Short mmCIF file of C-alpha atoms and ligand atoms in Angstrom, two decimals:
data_model
loop_
_atom_site.label_atom_id
_atom_site.label_comp_id
_atom_site.label_asym_id
_atom_site.label_seq_id
_atom_site.Cartn_x
_atom_site.Cartn_y
_atom_site.Cartn_z
CA UNK A 291 354.17 47.13 329.77
CA UNK A 292 353.94 46.34 333.48
CA UNK A 293 350.96 44.14 334.24
CA UNK A 294 350.71 42.54 330.80
CA UNK A 295 352.11 39.23 331.97
CA UNK A 296 349.71 39.08 334.88
CA UNK A 297 346.98 38.41 332.33
CA UNK A 298 348.49 35.23 331.01
CA UNK A 299 347.00 32.00 332.31
CA UNK A 300 347.36 28.30 331.59
CA UNK A 301 348.31 27.06 328.15
CA UNK A 302 344.90 25.68 327.12
CA UNK A 303 345.88 24.03 323.84
CA UNK A 304 348.24 23.98 320.92
CA UNK A 305 346.45 23.67 317.59
CA UNK A 306 347.93 21.79 314.65
CA UNK A 307 346.38 21.98 311.19
CA UNK A 308 346.34 18.62 309.39
CA UNK A 309 345.11 17.40 306.00
CA UNK A 310 343.69 14.16 307.47
CA UNK A 311 342.62 14.03 311.09
CA UNK A 312 342.30 10.20 311.27
CA UNK A 313 345.76 9.67 309.91
CA UNK A 314 347.25 12.43 312.06
CA UNK A 315 345.66 11.31 315.32
CA UNK A 316 346.54 7.62 314.90
CA UNK A 317 350.27 8.30 315.26
CA UNK A 318 349.68 10.18 318.53
CA UNK A 319 347.60 7.26 319.77
CA UNK A 320 349.79 4.41 318.57
CA UNK A 321 353.27 5.87 318.98
CA UNK A 322 352.75 8.24 321.93
CA UNK A 323 349.99 6.34 323.70
CA UNK A 324 347.83 9.46 323.97
CA UNK A 325 344.10 9.51 324.64
CA UNK A 326 342.22 10.84 321.62
CA UNK A 327 338.74 12.36 321.85
CA UNK A 328 336.04 11.54 319.35
CA UNK A 329 335.94 13.77 316.26
CA UNK A 330 333.70 16.84 316.43
CA UNK A 331 332.52 18.86 313.43
CA UNK A 332 332.27 22.62 313.98
CA UNK A 333 330.67 23.89 310.75
CA UNK A 334 330.53 27.50 312.05
CA UNK A 335 334.35 27.41 312.32
CA UNK A 336 334.84 25.39 309.12
CA UNK A 337 336.76 22.63 310.91
CA UNK A 338 336.70 19.09 312.30
CA UNK A 339 338.66 18.69 315.52
CA UNK A 340 339.98 16.05 317.89
CA UNK A 341 341.67 16.65 321.21
CA UNK A 342 344.79 14.82 322.27
CA UNK A 343 345.03 14.86 326.03
CA UNK A 344 348.27 15.11 327.96
CA UNK A 345 348.80 15.75 331.68
CA UNK A 346 349.24 19.54 331.50
CA UNK A 347 347.58 20.66 328.26
CA UNK A 348 346.04 19.37 325.06
CA UNK A 349 346.78 19.35 321.38
CA UNK A 350 343.89 20.13 319.07
CA UNK A 351 344.10 18.74 315.54
CA UNK A 352 342.19 20.82 312.98
CA UNK A 353 341.10 19.54 309.58
CA UNK A 354 339.26 21.91 307.23
CA UNK A 355 335.66 20.97 306.37
CA UNK A 356 335.80 22.77 303.02
CA UNK A 357 337.84 25.11 300.81
CA UNK A 358 336.40 28.21 302.54
CA UNK A 359 337.75 27.05 305.91
CA UNK A 360 340.36 29.40 307.41
CA UNK A 361 342.53 26.28 307.81
CA UNK A 362 342.48 25.54 304.05
CA UNK A 363 344.71 28.54 303.25
CA UNK A 364 347.19 27.47 305.91
CA UNK A 365 347.34 23.94 304.46
CA UNK A 366 347.99 25.34 300.98
CA UNK A 367 351.18 26.83 302.40
CA UNK A 368 351.90 23.82 304.66
CA UNK A 369 350.55 20.77 302.77
CA UNK A 370 351.70 18.25 305.38
CA UNK A 371 350.23 20.24 308.24
CA UNK A 372 351.90 22.27 310.94
CA UNK A 373 351.47 24.21 314.13
CA UNK A 374 348.67 26.73 313.60
CA UNK A 375 348.29 28.53 316.96
CA UNK A 376 348.66 28.28 320.70
CA UNK A 377 345.95 29.28 323.15
CA UNK A 378 346.36 30.85 326.57
CA UNK A 379 343.58 31.21 329.09
CA UNK A 380 342.77 34.64 330.49
CA UNK A 381 340.30 35.39 333.28
CA UNK A 382 339.01 38.63 331.76
CA UNK A 383 339.24 39.11 328.00
CA UNK A 384 338.10 42.77 328.04
CA UNK A 385 340.93 43.67 330.48
CA UNK A 386 343.40 41.73 328.37
CA UNK A 387 342.28 43.56 325.21
CA UNK A 388 342.73 46.96 326.88
CA UNK A 389 346.26 46.11 327.96
CA UNK A 390 347.17 44.59 324.60
CA UNK A 391 346.02 47.69 322.74
CA UNK A 392 347.93 49.90 325.20
CA UNK A 393 351.03 47.77 324.51
CA UNK A 394 350.62 48.25 320.76
CA UNK A 395 349.57 44.69 319.96
CA UNK A 396 347.23 44.26 316.99
CA UNK A 397 344.16 42.08 317.48
CA UNK A 398 343.06 40.26 314.34
CA UNK A 399 339.75 40.88 312.63
CA UNK A 400 337.48 43.56 314.08
CA UNK A 401 339.03 43.15 317.54
CA UNK A 402 335.73 42.01 319.04
CA UNK A 403 335.75 38.64 320.86
CA UNK A 404 334.05 35.75 319.06
CA UNK A 405 332.70 32.53 320.53
CA UNK A 406 335.43 29.95 319.95
CA UNK A 407 335.48 26.21 319.44
CA UNK A 408 334.90 25.54 323.17
CA UNK A 409 331.97 27.93 323.59
CA UNK A 410 334.05 30.68 325.28
CA UNK A 411 334.94 34.16 323.98
CA UNK A 412 338.25 34.23 322.10
CA UNK A 413 340.47 36.68 320.23
CA UNK A 414 343.52 36.10 318.02
CA UNK A 415 346.64 38.27 318.18
CA UNK A 416 348.74 39.44 315.25
CA UNK A 417 351.49 36.82 314.68
CA UNK A 418 353.88 39.62 313.69
CA UNK A 419 353.80 40.87 317.29
CA UNK A 420 354.70 37.40 318.68
CA UNK A 421 357.68 36.15 316.70
CA UNK A 422 355.52 34.81 313.90
CA UNK A 423 353.22 32.77 316.16
CA UNK A 424 349.43 33.06 316.08
CA UNK A 425 348.18 33.36 319.66
CA UNK A 426 344.59 32.77 320.77
CA UNK A 427 343.34 34.10 324.09
CA UNK A 428 340.33 32.31 325.54
CA UNK A 429 338.34 33.63 328.47
CA UNK A 430 337.98 30.95 331.12
CA UNK A 431 335.96 32.03 334.12
CA UNK A 432 337.68 30.78 337.26
CA UNK A 433 335.23 28.88 339.45
CO1 CO B 132 342.30 27.25 319.40
#
């Protein structure tokens, strides 16, 4: 297991699934005074998103675009919304995958990185291996 933690980078975002992105983001803006990005539609991921900025990370609100959206199933189980996943940055996703597999962690889907909502390669890790929490790893090239 040695070396696994060396892969973990900054917390990039925490994603919260919501039934109504306008309604959900207004409370962050009005009650918490947060800066809210404009809404983006990502049809290839089946979601609409906004970012809520804070000094050390961001919250991403996800609203499904349709019934086929991966977020729709989650909202069936959590109709008022809820925390969906957290995302850590890694500098080299292929290295991270090798170490995760060696450590016995299951990578969701076919295990091959996909291009995520921010245009970078991402994978998702089996929530059962992380105390019931879905973890996304996003490759961020250090500059
Ligand atoms: Co994410």
